CSV table of C-alpha atoms in Angstrom, one decimal:
chain,number,residue,atom,x,y,z
A,199,MET,CA,-52.9,-70.5,-6.8
A,200,SER,CA,-50.8,-67.5,-7.6
A,201,LYS,CA,-47.5,-67.6,-9.4
A,202,HIS,CA,-44.5,-66.2,-7.8
A,203,GLN,CA,-41.7,-64.5,-9.9
A,204,ASN,CA,-38.3,-63.8,-9.0
A,205,GLY,CA,-36.3,-60.5,-10.4
A,206,PHE,CA,-35.9,-57.1,-10.4
A,207,SER,CA,-38.4,-54.6,-10.9
A,208,LEU,CA,-37.6,-51.3,-13.1
A,209,LEU,CA,-37.5,-49.1,-10.3
A,210,GLU,CA,-35.1,-51.3,-8.2
A,211,MET,CA,-32.7,-51.4,-11.4
A,212,VAL,CA,-32.6,-47.7,-11.9
A,213,ILE,CA,-31.8,-47.1,-8.4
A,214,ALA,CA,-29.2,-49.7,-8.6
A,215,MET,CA,-27.6,-47.9,-11.8
A,216,LEU,CA,-27.9,-44.6,-9.9
A,217,ILE,CA,-25.7,-46.3,-7.1
A,218,ILE,CA,-23.4,-47.8,-9.4
A,219,THR,CA,-23.0,-44.4,-11.4
A,220,MET,CA,-22.4,-42.1,-8.2
A,221,GLY,CA,-19.7,-44.4,-7.2
A,222,VAL,CA,-17.8,-44.4,-10.5
A,223,SER,CA,-18.2,-40.8,-10.7
A,224,THR,CA,-16.5,-40.4,-7.4
A,225,ALA,CA,-13.9,-43.4,-7.6
A,226,VAL,CA,-12.9,-42.6,-11.4
A,227,PRO,CA,-11.4,-39.0,-10.9
A,228,SER,CA,-9.9,-40.0,-7.3
A,229,TYR,CA,-7.9,-42.9,-9.4
A,230,ILE,CA,-6.9,-40.7,-12.0
A,231,ARG,CA,-5.6,-37.8,-9.4
A,232,SER,CA,-3.8,-40.7,-7.8
A,233,MET,CA,-2.2,-41.9,-10.7
A,234,ARG,CA,-0.9,-38.6,-12.1
A,235,GLN,CA,0.5,-37.7,-8.2
A,236,GLY,CA,2.3,-41.1,-8.8
A,237,GLU,CA,3.9,-40.2,-11.9
A,238,VAL,CA,5.0,-36.6,-10.2
A,239,ASP,CA,6.3,-38.6,-7.4
A,240,ARG,CA,8.2,-41.2,-9.6
A,241,TYR,CA,10.0,-38.7,-11.6
A,242,THR,CA,11.1,-36.6,-8.5
A,243,GLN,CA,12.7,-39.8,-7.2
A,244,GLN,CA,13.8,-40.4,-10.6
A,245,LEU,CA,15.8,-36.9,-10.7
A,246,GLU,CA,16.9,-37.3,-7.2
A,247,ALA,CA,18.5,-40.3,-8.2
A,248,GLY,CA,20.2,-39.1,-11.4
A,249,PHE,CA,21.7,-36.3,-9.4
A,250,PHE,CA,23.0,-38.7,-6.8
A,251,GLY,CA,24.5,-40.7,-9.6
A,252,LEU,CA,26.1,-37.8,-11.0
A,253,ARG,CA,27.6,-36.2,-7.9
A,254,ALA,CA,29.2,-40.0,-6.9
A,255,LYS,CA,30.6,-39.9,-10.6
A,256,LEU,CA,32.2,-36.5,-9.9
A,257,GLY,CA,33.8,-37.5,-6.9
A,258,ARG,CA,35.4,-40.7,-8.4
A,259,GLN,CA,36.7,-39.1,-11.5
A,260,LYS,CA,37.4,-35.7,-9.8
A,261,THR,CA,35.6,-33.8,-12.8
A,262,SER,CA,33.9,-30.2,-12.2
A,263,CYS,CA,30.9,-29.6,-14.4
A,264,THR,CA,28.4,-26.9,-15.3
A,265,LEU,CA,24.6,-27.6,-15.7
A,266,ARG,CA,23.1,-25.4,-18.2
A,267,PHE,CA,19.1,-24.5,-18.2
A,268,GLU,CA,17.1,-22.9,-21.0
A,269,ASN,CA,14.6,-20.6,-19.9
A,270,ALA,CA,15.1,-21.0,-16.1
A,271,GLY,CA,12.1,-19.7,-13.9
A,272,LEU,CA,10.0,-21.0,-11.2
A,273,ASN,CA,7.1,-20.2,-13.2
A,274,ASN,CA,8.2,-21.5,-16.6
A,275,PHE,CA,7.2,-25.3,-16.8
A,276,MET,CA,8.4,-27.4,-19.4
A,277,ALA,CA,8.8,-30.9,-20.6
A,278,PRO,CA,12.0,-33.0,-19.2
A,279,LYS,CA,13.4,-33.2,-22.6
A,280,ASP,CA,13.6,-29.5,-22.9
A,281,LEU,CA,15.2,-29.0,-19.8
A,282,VAL,CA,17.4,-32.0,-17.9
A,283,GLU,CA,17.5,-34.5,-20.5
A,284,MET,CA,20.4,-34.5,-22.7
A,285,SER,CA,20.2,-37.3,-25.5
A,286,ASN,CA,19.7,-34.6,-28.1
A,287,ASN,CA,21.1,-31.4,-26.1
A,288,PRO,CA,24.4,-32.7,-24.6
A,289,GLU,CA,25.6,-29.0,-24.2
A,290,ARG,CA,23.3,-28.7,-21.5
A,291,LEU,CA,26.3,-30.7,-19.0
A,292,GLU,CA,30.0,-29.3,-19.9
A,293,CYS,CA,32.5,-31.2,-17.6
A,294,CYS,CA,36.3,-30.7,-17.3
A,295,ASN,CA,39.3,-32.5,-16.1
A,296,SER,CA,42.9,-33.2,-16.6
A,297,GLU,CA,42.0,-36.6,-18.2
A,298,ILE,CA,39.8,-35.0,-21.0
A,299,ARG,CA,42.7,-32.7,-22.0
A,300,SER,CA,45.3,-35.6,-22.5
A,301,ALA,CA,42.3,-37.2,-24.5
A,302,GLY,CA,42.7,-34.3,-27.1
A,303,GLU,CA,40.3,-31.7,-25.8
A,304,THR,CA,42.7,-28.5,-25.5
A,305,SER,CA,40.3,-26.7,-23.0
A,306,GLY,CA,40.4,-29.7,-20.9
A,307,CYS,CA,36.4,-29.7,-21.4
A,308,ALA,CA,33.6,-31.5,-23.3
A,309,TYR,CA,30.1,-32.4,-23.2
A,310,GLY,CA,29.2,-35.0,-20.1
A,311,PRO,CA,27.3,-37.4,-22.4
A,312,GLU,CA,30.0,-37.5,-25.2
A,313,ILE,CA,33.1,-38.2,-22.7
A,314,GLY,CA,32.7,-41.7,-22.6
A,315,ALA,CA,33.2,-42.0,-26.2
A,316,LEU,CA,36.3,-39.6,-25.9
A,317,LEU,CA,37.8,-41.3,-23.2
A,318,ALA,CA,37.1,-44.8,-24.8
A,319,GLU,CA,38.8,-43.9,-28.4
A,320,SER,CA,42.1,-45.4,-27.1
A,321,ALA,CA,40.5,-48.8,-25.8
A,322,ASN,CA,42.0,-51.9,-27.0
A,323,ASN,CA,39.2,-53.6,-27.4
A,324,PRO,CA,35.3,-53.6,-27.9
A,325,GLU,CA,34.2,-54.8,-24.6
A,326,GLU,CA,36.4,-52.2,-22.7
A,327,LYS,CA,35.6,-49.7,-25.4
A,328,ASN,CA,31.7,-50.3,-24.0
A,329,SER,CA,32.6,-50.3,-20.6
A,330,ILE,CA,34.4,-46.8,-20.9
A,331,GLU,CA,31.6,-45.5,-22.7
A,332,ARG,CA,28.9,-46.5,-20.3
A,333,ASN,CA,30.8,-45.7,-16.8
A,334,ARG,CA,32.4,-42.7,-18.1
A,335,SER,CA,29.6,-40.6,-19.3
A,336,PHE,CA,27.8,-38.1,-17.2
A,337,ARG,CA,24.3,-37.1,-17.7
A,338,LEU,CA,21.9,-35.9,-15.0
A,339,MET,CA,19.1,-38.4,-15.8
A,340,GLU,CA,20.5,-41.8,-16.2
A,341,GLU,CA,17.2,-43.0,-17.9
A,342,GLU,CA,15.5,-40.5,-20.4
A,343,GLN,CA,12.0,-40.4,-22.1
A,344,THR,CA,10.8,-42.6,-19.7
A,345,THR,CA,6.7,-42.9,-18.9
A,346,GLU,CA,6.9,-40.8,-15.9
A,347,SER,CA,9.1,-37.9,-18.0
A,348,LYS,CA,6.5,-37.8,-20.8
A,349,ALA,CA,3.7,-37.0,-18.1
A,350,VAL,CA,5.4,-34.3,-16.0
A,351,ALA,CA,6.7,-30.7,-16.2
A,352,LEU,CA,9.6,-29.2,-14.5
A,353,ALA,CA,10.8,-25.9,-13.7
A,354,VAL,CA,14.1,-24.8,-12.6
A,355,ASN,CA,15.3,-21.5,-10.6
A,356,SER,CA,18.8,-20.9,-12.1
A,357,ALA,CA,20.1,-21.0,-15.6
A,358,THR,CA,23.6,-22.3,-14.6
A,359,TYR,CA,24.8,-24.6,-11.7
A,360,GLU,CA,28.3,-25.5,-11.1
A,361,LEU,CA,29.3,-28.8,-9.3
A,362,THR,CA,33.1,-29.4,-8.1
A,363,PRO,CA,33.9,-32.9,-6.7
A,364,PRO,CA,32.8,-34.5,-4.8
A,365,GLY,CA,29.4,-32.9,-6.1
A,366,THR,CA,29.4,-29.9,-4.2
A,367,SER,CA,29.0,-26.6,-5.5
A,368,THR,CA,30.4,-23.1,-5.6
A,369,MET,CA,27.1,-21.5,-6.0
A,370,SER,CA,25.6,-19.4,-3.3
A,371,ASN,CA,22.0,-20.1,-4.0
A,372,ASP,CA,20.2,-23.4,-4.4
A,373,LEU,CA,19.3,-25.2,-7.1
A,374,ILE,CA,15.4,-25.9,-6.8
A,375,PHE,CA,13.4,-27.8,-9.5
A,376,LEU,CA,9.6,-28.0,-9.3
A,377,ILE,CA,8.1,-31.2,-10.5
A,378,ARG,CA,4.0,-31.3,-11.4
A,379,SER,CA,1.7,-32.9,-13.5
A,380,ALA,CA,1.5,-31.8,-17.3
A,381,ASN,CA,-1.7,-33.8,-17.7
A,382,SER,CA,-4.0,-31.9,-15.5
A,383,SER,CA,-5.0,-28.6,-13.8
A,384,ASP,CA,-6.6,-30.2,-11.0
A,385,ASP,CA,-5.5,-27.9,-7.9
A,386,ARG,CA,-5.5,-31.0,-5.5
A,387,LEU,CA,-2.2,-32.3,-7.0
A,388,ARG,CA,0.8,-31.6,-5.3
A,389,THR,CA,3.8,-30.2,-7.1
A,390,ARG,CA,7.0,-31.6,-5.8
A,391,CYS,CA,10.1,-29.9,-5.4
A,392,LEU,CA,14.0,-30.9,-5.1
A,393,GLN,CA,16.5,-28.3,-3.8
A,394,ILE,CA,19.9,-28.9,-3.6
A,395,SER,CA,22.2,-26.7,-1.8
A,396,GLY,CA,25.9,-25.6,-2.1
A,397,THR,CA,27.3,-28.1,-0.2
A,398,GLY,CA,25.6,-31.1,-2.2
A,399,THR,CA,22.6,-31.5,0.4
A,400,VAL,CA,19.5,-32.6,-1.6
A,401,PHE,CA,16.1,-32.0,-0.1
A,402,SER,CA,13.0,-33.2,-1.7
A,403,GLY,CA,9.4,-32.2,-0.6
A,404,SER,CA,6.2,-30.7,-1.7
A,405,TRP,CA,6.2,-26.8,-3.0
A,406,ARG,CA,4.8,-24.1,-0.5
A,407,GLU,CA,3.3,-21.7,-3.2
A,408,ALA,CA,2.4,-19.1,-0.5
A,409,THR,CA,5.7,-19.3,1.4
A,410,SER,CA,8.2,-20.2,-1.9
A,411,SER,CA,9.5,-23.0,0.2
A,412,CYS,CA,10.4,-26.7,-0.6
A,413,SER,CA,8.9,-28.3,2.5
């Protein structure tokens, strides 16, 4: 009687490994691309939410502000910390109102992230002071140096943008942000855009390079 052995031949194992390798080589780039596009999309949402939050504060506190961006240009991409985040660069957002003047600033203006601390100086107790600092400061991004902010690059079309209560602008041109991945040159990744009109209307979409439009 002949012996019958179960198992795979060398050829079968080679074919199986080839199939697995082909599957992995297809799936991994797709996964990485999806992950990086997700980072871009989430940061776009964070930037949009930050602008809505800033606009709401301006309306409540009757404050006007000027946003300043260094090296503006839609072809000049840089890290968010070098463009919109204000922890180390509070001068990117300067705000003015009568309350700031009464707090001791003769010009009536102060840098947005520092306004809360300025207005809290006359608070009666630590709890009240902390509340004022938290709620009366102005910044474009509520959270800075997030995971997404370290994975994207931004560009903006204008060096300055003025905001008046309740978050509208006297500027005739729209403010446009472009957001793309900082980790890949894959041309299949979409560049997202955030377009803010003088009336305060905010539109987000995909940037069309051919027509230089956000759609």
